[in-house]
Short mmCIF file of C-alpha atoms and ligand atoms in Angstrom, two decimals:
data_model
loop_
_atom_site.label_atom_id
_atom_site.label_comp_id
_atom_site.label_asym_id
_atom_site.label_seq_id
_atom_site.Cartn_x
_atom_site.Cartn_y
_atom_site.Cartn_z
CA MET A 18 86.04 -49.35 27.07
CA SER A 19 82.89 -50.11 29.45
CA PRO A 20 80.45 -52.98 28.15
CA ALA A 21 77.85 -51.86 26.26
CA PRO A 22 74.74 -51.93 28.69
CA PRO A 23 72.44 -54.18 28.86
CA ARG A 24 69.08 -54.34 25.96
CA PRO A 25 65.86 -53.48 27.75
CA GLY A 26 63.76 -56.67 28.36
CA LYS A 27 64.60 -60.13 28.88
CA ASP A 28 68.48 -58.78 28.35
CA LEU A 29 68.05 -56.74 31.08
CA ARG A 30 66.08 -59.08 33.54
CA ARG A 31 68.88 -60.97 34.18
CA HIS A 32 70.58 -57.96 36.47
CA PHE A 33 67.27 -58.71 39.20
CA PRO A 34 67.57 -61.69 41.21
CA ILE A 35 63.87 -62.10 41.89
CA PHE A 36 63.86 -62.84 37.84
CA ARG A 37 66.70 -65.54 38.09
CA HIS A 38 65.24 -66.90 40.87
CA ALA A 39 61.75 -67.54 39.88
CA ARG A 40 60.65 -70.98 39.47
CA GLU A 41 57.45 -70.55 37.21
CA PRO A 42 56.13 -67.43 34.76
CA PHE A 43 56.27 -64.67 36.87
CA HIS A 44 55.39 -61.87 34.80
CA PHE A 45 55.49 -58.30 36.95
CA LEU A 46 53.72 -55.54 35.97
CA ASP A 47 53.37 -53.96 39.19
CA ASN A 48 56.04 -51.42 38.92
CA ALA A 49 54.74 -48.56 40.04
CA ALA A 50 53.92 -49.79 43.15
CA THR A 51 57.35 -50.80 43.68
CA GLY A 52 60.07 -51.75 41.43
CA GLN A 53 62.03 -55.44 42.30
CA ILE A 54 65.51 -54.79 43.47
CA CYS A 55 68.78 -54.66 40.88
CA ASP A 56 71.69 -56.63 41.40
CA GLU A 57 73.68 -53.66 42.24
CA ALA A 58 71.10 -52.57 45.41
CA ALA A 59 71.30 -55.78 46.79
CA GLN A 60 74.82 -56.39 46.82
CA ALA A 61 74.90 -52.71 48.26
CA LEU A 62 72.71 -53.74 51.20
CA LEU A 63 73.91 -56.79 51.75
CA HIS A 64 77.89 -55.42 51.58
CA PHE A 65 76.93 -53.06 54.47
CA GLU A 66 74.77 -54.76 56.39
CA THR A 67 77.35 -58.28 57.13
CA ARG A 68 80.24 -56.26 56.34
CA ALA A 69 80.88 -53.04 56.40
CA ARG A 70 77.78 -52.26 59.10
CA ALA A 71 78.44 -49.30 61.56
CA ASN A 72 76.50 -45.83 62.61
CA VAL A 73 77.66 -42.86 60.65
CA LYS A 74 78.01 -39.10 61.45
CA ARG A 75 79.42 -40.56 64.95
CA GLY A 76 81.85 -42.76 65.84
CA VAL A 77 85.96 -42.57 64.93
CA TYR A 78 86.80 -45.99 64.70
CA ARG A 79 87.44 -46.90 61.19
CA LEU A 80 84.63 -48.77 60.51
CA ALA A 81 82.17 -46.21 61.65
CA ASP A 82 84.23 -43.70 59.49
CA GLN A 83 84.21 -45.98 56.44
CA ALA A 84 80.17 -46.43 56.74
CA THR A 85 79.79 -41.99 57.29
CA ALA A 86 82.00 -41.83 53.86
CA ALA A 87 79.94 -44.42 51.92
CA PHE A 88 77.13 -42.50 53.28
CA ASP A 89 78.63 -39.31 52.20
CA ALA A 90 79.44 -40.60 48.92
CA ALA A 91 75.65 -41.78 48.42
CA ARG A 92 74.55 -38.12 48.59
CA ALA A 93 76.50 -37.21 46.25
CA SER A 94 75.16 -40.34 43.76
CA MET A 95 71.66 -39.24 44.61
CA ALA A 96 72.51 -35.26 43.44
CA ARG A 97 74.49 -36.60 40.01
CA TYR A 98 71.45 -38.77 39.56
CA LEU A 99 69.58 -35.09 39.75
CA GLY A 100 71.98 -33.25 37.70
CA GLU A 101 72.87 -31.28 40.85
CA THR A 102 76.52 -30.27 42.00
CA GLU A 103 75.48 -29.73 45.42
CA LYS A 104 75.04 -32.78 47.53
CA ASN A 105 73.86 -30.63 50.34
CA ASN A 106 70.34 -30.12 48.48
CA VAL A 107 69.71 -34.07 48.68
CA VAL A 108 67.73 -34.91 52.26
CA PHE A 109 67.80 -38.45 53.06
CA THR A 110 64.62 -39.72 53.96
CA SER A 111 62.69 -42.98 54.38
CA GLY A 112 60.26 -42.23 50.86
CA ALA A 113 58.25 -40.35 48.79
CA THR A 114 55.63 -39.82 51.59
CA ALA A 115 58.30 -38.59 54.16
CA ALA A 116 59.87 -36.43 51.74
CA LEU A 117 56.60 -34.69 50.99
CA ASN A 118 55.09 -34.29 54.63
CA ILE A 119 58.76 -32.86 55.63
CA ALA A 120 57.84 -30.26 52.70
CA ALA A 121 54.79 -29.56 53.48
CA HIS A 122 55.69 -29.04 57.24
CA GLY A 123 58.40 -27.08 55.89
CA LEU A 124 56.75 -24.34 53.88
CA ALA A 125 53.44 -24.09 56.91
CA ARG A 126 55.22 -20.95 57.94
CA ARG A 127 55.10 -19.40 54.33
CA LEU A 128 50.91 -20.00 54.61
CA GLY A 129 48.33 -18.02 56.59
CA PRO A 130 45.15 -17.75 56.37
CA GLY A 131 43.30 -18.00 53.58
CA ASP A 132 46.65 -18.79 51.35
CA GLU A 133 46.32 -21.24 48.86
CA ILE A 134 47.69 -24.52 48.51
CA LEU A 135 46.56 -25.74 44.61
CA LEU A 136 47.08 -29.89 43.97
CA THR A 137 46.03 -31.36 41.12
CA THR A 138 43.24 -34.36 41.15
CA LEU A 139 46.22 -36.62 39.72
CA GLU A 140 47.57 -36.67 43.29
CA HIS A 141 48.42 -39.89 45.24
CA HIS A 142 47.14 -39.16 48.72
CA SER A 143 51.03 -38.64 49.56
CA ASN A 144 50.86 -35.92 47.58
CA ILE A 145 47.71 -34.45 49.02
CA VAL A 146 47.41 -35.31 53.38
CA PRO A 147 50.19 -33.44 54.41
CA TRP A 148 49.21 -30.62 52.44
CA GLN A 149 45.95 -30.71 54.51
CA LEU A 150 47.43 -31.28 57.38
CA THR A 151 49.26 -28.17 56.98
CA ALA A 152 46.10 -26.10 55.38
CA GLU A 153 44.40 -26.96 58.64
CA ARG A 154 46.85 -25.76 60.74
CA GLN A 155 47.38 -22.76 59.12
CA GLY A 156 44.50 -21.84 57.61
CA ALA A 157 44.97 -22.07 54.50
CA VAL A 158 42.54 -23.20 51.10
CA ILE A 159 43.46 -26.27 49.32
CA LYS A 160 42.59 -26.29 45.47
CA ALA A 161 42.52 -28.70 42.68
CA ILE A 162 43.28 -28.36 38.91
CA PRO A 163 41.21 -30.95 37.42
CA VAL A 164 41.78 -33.85 34.96
CA THR A 165 40.41 -34.34 31.54
CA ASP A 166 38.42 -37.55 29.99
CA GLU A 167 42.29 -38.67 28.75
CA GLY A 168 43.36 -38.26 32.54
CA ARG A 169 45.41 -35.62 31.81
CA LEU A 170 45.97 -32.19 33.74
CA ASP A 171 43.37 -29.92 32.08
CA LEU A 172 45.11 -26.53 32.20
CA ASP A 173 43.15 -24.31 30.66
CA HIS A 174 41.96 -23.92 33.98
CA LEU A 175 45.10 -22.81 35.11
CA ASP A 176 44.34 -19.32 34.86
CA ARG A 177 41.34 -19.24 36.88
CA LEU A 178 42.67 -21.29 39.75
CA VAL A 179 46.23 -20.06 40.47
CA THR A 180 45.23 -16.17 42.16
CA ASN A 181 47.25 -13.89 44.37
CA GLU A 182 46.41 -16.14 47.41
CA THR A 183 48.31 -19.26 45.68
CA ARG A 184 51.44 -19.99 47.97
CA ILE A 185 52.69 -23.25 46.61
CA ILE A 186 51.82 -25.76 43.14
CA ALA A 187 52.07 -29.47 44.06
CA THR A 188 52.18 -31.63 41.46
CA THR A 189 53.20 -35.66 40.55
CA HIS A 190 55.81 -34.91 37.74
CA VAL A 191 53.69 -38.60 36.30
CA SER A 192 50.22 -39.78 37.72
CA ASN A 193 50.48 -43.45 38.79
CA VAL A 194 47.10 -44.07 37.49
CA THR A 195 46.93 -42.81 34.18
CA GLY A 196 50.86 -42.60 33.04
CA ALA A 197 50.53 -39.20 31.73
CA VAL A 198 53.42 -37.01 32.42
CA THR A 199 52.40 -32.80 33.52
CA ASP A 200 53.71 -29.99 31.65
CA LEU A 201 56.00 -28.70 34.43
CA GLY A 202 57.09 -25.94 32.19
CA ARG A 203 53.47 -24.37 32.43
CA LEU A 204 52.93 -24.90 36.31
CA ARG A 205 57.09 -23.47 36.69
CA ARG A 206 55.15 -20.28 35.07
CA ALA A 207 52.40 -20.02 36.75
CA ALA A 208 54.25 -20.09 39.85
CA ASP A 209 56.54 -17.67 38.82
CA ALA A 210 53.52 -15.57 37.86
CA VAL A 211 52.53 -14.96 41.60
CA GLY A 212 55.57 -15.94 43.45
CA ALA A 213 54.92 -19.35 44.51
CA VAL A 214 56.98 -22.72 45.69
CA LEU A 215 56.77 -25.51 42.71
CA VAL A 216 56.92 -28.93 44.72
CA VAL A 217 56.99 -32.05 42.34
CA ASP A 218 56.21 -35.82 43.67
CA GLY A 219 59.06 -37.53 41.06
CA ALA A 220 57.98 -40.76 42.42
CA GLN A 221 56.78 -42.32 39.58
CA ARG A 222 59.56 -40.45 37.39
CA ALA A 223 62.63 -41.49 39.10
CA PRO A 224 62.38 -45.08 37.63
CA HIS A 225 62.82 -43.95 34.16
CA GLY A 226 66.27 -42.57 34.47
CA PRO A 227 68.46 -39.70 35.86
CA ILE A 228 66.59 -36.64 36.01
CA ASP A 229 67.67 -33.15 35.07
CA ILE A 230 66.40 -31.55 37.85
CA ALA A 231 66.75 -27.55 36.86
CA ALA A 232 65.36 -28.51 33.61
CA THR A 233 62.06 -29.73 35.79
CA GLY A 234 61.74 -26.03 37.39
CA ALA A 235 61.13 -27.84 40.35
CA ASP A 236 61.84 -26.44 44.36
CA LEU A 237 61.12 -29.06 46.09
CA TYR A 238 61.32 -32.71 44.81
CA ALA A 239 60.44 -36.12 46.47
CA PHE A 240 60.71 -39.39 45.36
CA SER A 241 61.33 -43.36 46.70
CA ALA A 242 64.16 -45.73 46.63
CA HIS A 243 62.00 -48.96 46.20
CA LYS A 244 60.38 -47.85 43.27
CA MET A 245 63.70 -47.44 41.08
CA PHE A 246 64.82 -51.05 41.84
CA ALA A 247 66.74 -50.20 45.09
CA ALA A 248 65.45 -51.34 48.71
CA THR A 249 62.45 -50.30 50.29
CA GLY A 250 62.75 -47.78 53.32
CA ALA A 251 64.85 -44.59 51.35
CA GLY A 252 63.84 -41.81 49.19
CA VAL A 253 64.91 -38.13 48.56
CA LEU A 254 64.00 -34.92 49.00
CA TRP A 255 65.60 -32.48 46.77
CA GLY A 256 65.58 -28.79 47.82
CA LYS A 257 66.61 -25.68 46.71
CA THR A 258 69.45 -24.56 48.84
CA GLU A 259 67.40 -21.32 50.27
CA LEU A 260 64.31 -23.14 50.42
CA LEU A 261 65.66 -25.82 52.65
CA ALA A 262 67.49 -23.43 55.10
CA ASP A 263 64.20 -21.84 55.58
CA PHE A 264 62.43 -25.13 56.63
CA GLU A 265 61.83 -26.07 60.74
CA PRO A 266 62.12 -29.78 61.12
CA LEU A 267 59.76 -32.59 61.04
CA LEU A 268 61.59 -35.07 63.61
CA GLY A 269 63.68 -34.11 66.08
CA GLY A 270 66.45 -36.22 67.66
CA GLY A 271 69.91 -37.13 67.39
CA GLU A 272 72.43 -36.22 64.70
CA MET A 273 70.33 -32.70 63.34
CA ILE A 274 71.44 -30.28 65.78
CA ARG A 275 73.91 -28.09 66.78
CA GLN A 276 73.54 -27.63 70.37
CA VAL A 277 70.97 -28.93 72.78
CA THR A 278 70.37 -27.24 76.26
CA PHE A 279 66.86 -27.75 78.61
CA GLU A 280 65.99 -24.23 77.22
CA LYS A 281 66.82 -24.49 73.71
CA THR A 282 68.02 -26.52 70.95
CA THR A 283 69.56 -24.66 67.82
CA PHE A 284 69.09 -27.07 64.49
CA ALA A 285 72.06 -28.60 62.02
CA PRO A 286 72.40 -27.00 58.43
CA PRO A 287 70.42 -28.95 56.07
CA PRO A 288 70.14 -32.04 54.55
CA HIS A 289 71.34 -33.30 58.50
CA ARG A 290 68.54 -30.94 60.12
CA PHE A 291 65.92 -33.48 58.39
CA GLU A 292 68.17 -36.56 58.96
CA ALA A 293 67.19 -37.38 62.70
CA GLY A 294 67.88 -40.57 64.33
CA THR A 295 70.06 -43.17 62.83
CA PRO A 296 69.11 -42.91 58.84
CA PRO A 297 68.25 -45.86 56.77
CA ILE A 298 72.06 -46.78 55.98
CA GLY A 299 72.08 -50.06 53.94
CA ALA A 300 68.62 -48.54 52.19
CA VAL A 301 70.48 -45.54 51.15
CA LEU A 302 73.27 -46.96 49.94
CA ALA A 303 71.23 -48.97 47.57
CA MET A 304 69.91 -46.48 46.51
CA ALA A 305 72.98 -45.04 45.29
CA ALA A 306 74.23 -47.78 43.78
CA ALA A 307 70.92 -48.38 42.04
CA ALA A 308 71.35 -44.70 40.60
CA ASP A 309 74.50 -45.09 39.93
CA TRP A 310 74.34 -48.19 37.92
CA LEU A 311 70.55 -46.85 36.57
CA ALA A 312 72.80 -43.89 35.04
CA THR A 313 74.85 -46.32 32.85
CA LEU A 314 71.83 -47.72 30.63
CA ASP A 315 70.92 -46.90 27.29
CA TRP A 316 67.58 -44.76 28.27
CA ARG A 317 66.92 -43.60 24.46
CA ALA A 318 66.57 -47.43 23.90
CA ILE A 319 64.71 -48.26 27.28
CA ALA A 320 62.36 -45.25 26.40
CA GLU A 321 61.67 -46.74 23.22
CA HIS A 322 61.26 -50.16 24.25
CA GLU A 323 58.69 -49.44 26.76
CA LEU A 324 56.44 -46.79 23.92
CA GLY A 325 56.55 -50.24 22.00
CA LEU A 326 55.36 -51.89 25.00
CA THR A 327 52.53 -49.50 25.85
CA ALA A 328 51.28 -49.41 22.32
CA ARG A 329 51.02 -53.33 22.02
CA LEU A 330 49.13 -53.05 25.74
CA LEU A 331 46.97 -50.21 24.59
CA ASP A 332 46.12 -52.20 21.16
CA GLY A 333 45.19 -55.67 22.71
CA LEU A 334 43.26 -53.88 26.14
CA GLN A 335 41.13 -52.29 22.98
CA THR A 336 40.22 -55.77 21.89
CA LEU A 337 38.99 -56.64 25.01
CA PRO A 338 35.23 -56.27 25.51
CA GLY A 339 33.81 -53.89 28.46
CA LEU A 340 37.29 -52.86 28.42
CA ARG A 341 38.11 -48.96 29.65
CA ILE A 342 41.04 -47.62 29.36
CA VAL A 343 41.15 -45.14 32.35
CA GLY A 344 43.87 -42.08 31.30
CA PRO A 345 45.62 -41.62 27.39
CA SER A 346 44.73 -44.07 24.92
CA GLY A 347 47.61 -42.86 22.79
CA LEU A 348 51.16 -42.74 23.30
CA GLN A 349 51.91 -39.04 23.23
CA GLY A 350 53.43 -37.58 26.50
CA ARG A 351 52.74 -40.47 28.83
CA PHE A 352 55.08 -43.50 30.67
CA GLY A 353 53.87 -47.06 30.68
CA VAL A 354 51.77 -46.85 33.52
CA VAL A 355 47.63 -47.92 31.84
CA SER A 356 44.84 -48.50 34.02
CA PHE A 357 41.45 -49.67 33.26
CA ASP A 358 38.36 -51.24 34.17
CA ILE A 359 35.81 -54.36 32.96
CA ASP A 360 32.22 -53.75 32.91
CA ASP A 361 31.16 -54.94 36.45
CA ILE A 362 33.89 -56.63 37.39
CA HIS A 363 36.18 -55.73 40.42
CA ALA A 364 39.27 -54.91 40.26
CA HIS A 365 40.67 -57.43 42.64
CA ASP A 366 38.70 -60.36 40.76
CA ILE A 367 41.08 -59.30 37.81
CA CYS A 368 44.36 -59.16 39.59
CA GLN A 369 43.60 -62.33 41.52
CA LEU A 370 42.57 -64.36 37.94
CA THR A 371 45.48 -63.14 35.62
CA ASP A 372 47.59 -63.86 38.54
CA GLN A 373 46.34 -67.56 39.14
CA LEU A 374 45.88 -68.46 34.90
CA GLU A 375 48.86 -66.14 33.70
CA GLY A 376 51.47 -65.78 36.32
CA VAL A 377 50.71 -61.79 35.91
CA ALA A 378 51.30 -59.29 38.64
CA LEU A 379 48.42 -56.08 38.55
CA ARG A 380 47.51 -53.78 40.70
CA GLY A 381 43.86 -53.21 41.64
CA GLY A 382 42.10 -50.60 43.82
CA HIS A 383 42.18 -46.91 44.38
CA HIS A 384 45.76 -46.64 44.04
CA CYS A 385 46.25 -44.50 46.86
CA CYS A 386 44.13 -42.00 44.62
CA GLN A 387 40.70 -41.79 46.08
CA PRO A 388 39.65 -38.09 44.37
CA LEU A 389 40.98 -39.22 40.65
CA MET A 390 39.04 -42.69 41.03
CA HIS A 391 35.52 -40.09 42.17
CA ARG A 392 36.75 -38.15 38.92
CA PHE A 393 36.05 -41.25 36.51
CA ALA A 394 33.24 -42.33 38.87
CA THR A 395 34.76 -45.61 40.40
CA ASP A 396 36.29 -46.67 43.29
CA ALA A 397 39.21 -49.18 41.91
CA THR A 398 40.83 -49.66 38.29
CA ALA A 399 43.42 -52.52 37.28
CA ARG A 400 46.51 -51.17 36.65
CA ALA A 401 49.95 -52.45 34.67
CA SER A 402 52.65 -50.43 34.93
CA LEU A 403 55.88 -51.56 32.71
CA ALA A 404 59.84 -51.04 33.87
CA PRO A 405 62.82 -51.67 31.57
CA TYR A 406 62.84 -55.44 32.22
CA ASN A 407 59.32 -56.25 31.04
CA ASP A 408 59.12 -57.40 27.46
CA THR A 409 56.21 -58.77 25.34
CA ASP A 410 55.63 -62.05 26.82
CA ASP A 411 54.54 -59.79 29.81
CA ILE A 412 51.61 -57.90 27.63
CA ASP A 413 50.57 -61.05 25.49
CA ALA A 414 50.55 -63.03 29.35
CA LEU A 415 48.18 -59.86 30.56
CA ILE A 416 46.36 -59.87 27.44
CA ARG A 417 45.55 -63.25 27.37
CA GLY A 418 44.71 -63.95 31.13
CA LEU A 419 41.86 -61.20 30.90
CA ASP A 420 40.34 -62.48 27.60
CA GLN A 421 40.02 -65.50 29.56
CA THR A 422 38.80 -63.56 33.15
CA ILE A 423 36.16 -62.11 31.21
CA ARG A 424 35.28 -65.49 29.40
CA MET A 425 35.21 -67.12 33.29
CA LEU A 426 33.29 -63.75 34.58
CA THR A 427 31.07 -62.85 31.88
N1 PLP B 517 53.77 -40.16 45.31
C1 PLP B 517 53.08 -41.31 43.91
C2 PLP B 517 52.61 -40.66 42.71
C3 PLP B 517 53.18 -42.56 43.84
O1 PLP B 517 53.30 -42.95 42.90
C4 PLP B 517 53.74 -42.83 45.70
C5 PLP B 517 53.48 -44.71 45.50
O2 PLP B 517 52.93 -45.17 45.30
C6 PLP B 517 54.23 -42.09 46.59
C7 PLP B 517 54.16 -41.01 46.24
C8 PLP B 517 54.31 -42.74 48.13
O3 PLP B 517 55.55 -43.55 47.53
P1 PLP B 517 56.01 -44.50 49.13
O4 PLP B 517 54.78 -44.95 49.50
O5 PLP B 517 57.32 -45.15 48.72
O6 PLP B 517 56.69 -43.09 50.37
#
């Protein structure tokens, strides 16, 4: 019988080297920017780099064969994390940003002048700028679904926004600013009504447990390893077989070709077509190790734990004078990402002081979501974002730190 999974909070924290090595109180609430690396991922990375290192898909000596087999097994692990049986629908990238760029480049040939790409006001710049680059090249038009005062997508406008010219709908699965979860079912139906492709940025969903990719309705799905407790430098673009097969590669180079002559190059089939050059092998193996470990955790217990912490956080924030929550004030349809501002105190001052006073790591800034900041008439917010290793001590330290900050600066 396998041992019971660690309980969320302090028990789970023991599986993360950074918390074991911390010499002073350390309350990490910047998980939406990057999660801390778990033991499984750290060990996989170290093992590859120090005991098993060889390039993949090239050498024929045993060490190289073993590295290639491990890399293939990592693809199968990531497919399993997505509930997918076809591992070749998993493209390894350097992260969500690279994945979305491959998607935007690959879909370009479906776009002509006047065709429309529908984004949302919640998007991270990684899910805006690649589409703008493609739209400019193809003469296509960008539109955006607005958000409500609660920081959720305002889907009342969907019928007006989706037209016969809509070719692509690209949305985040979970907002990195408001924590709101997108109603992907609605967007899938809207895309189907006009034959559009649905692209989902899963960067903030992937750290919250295995994903049923079929249930998301996505045609393409992107995420980063470093946010799901693995190393920096790797990520995934998952895509439906027929879509990926139709994509031009974004990068050309070694190991993505079938044949090269000076007259013409033919490309390898997906996923290799999109993996030019030496991939981030160690980071990919670490990502797979993290995914396999994450799949063993009790996600029902984690979701309950994080919801409890989010409630404690929202309650605590609402006691502080001058504080405005930018996003849903309730617990329905959200993850534990909470943004806020406090009167005219700058978000960077909030972050510096809560760190100095209570050892709390928060993010302050525009969160690579300037259109969303504009919607809320600000240029920066502070943001606390939760992971399964957070516990009540982190939330209480944050509220204490904010309380002191407000006293000092107002
Ligand atoms: N999309 C969302 C929603 C994000 O939060 C982020 C990172 O913060 C990204 C995309 C980009 O991820 P990366 O920088 O790992 O490519």
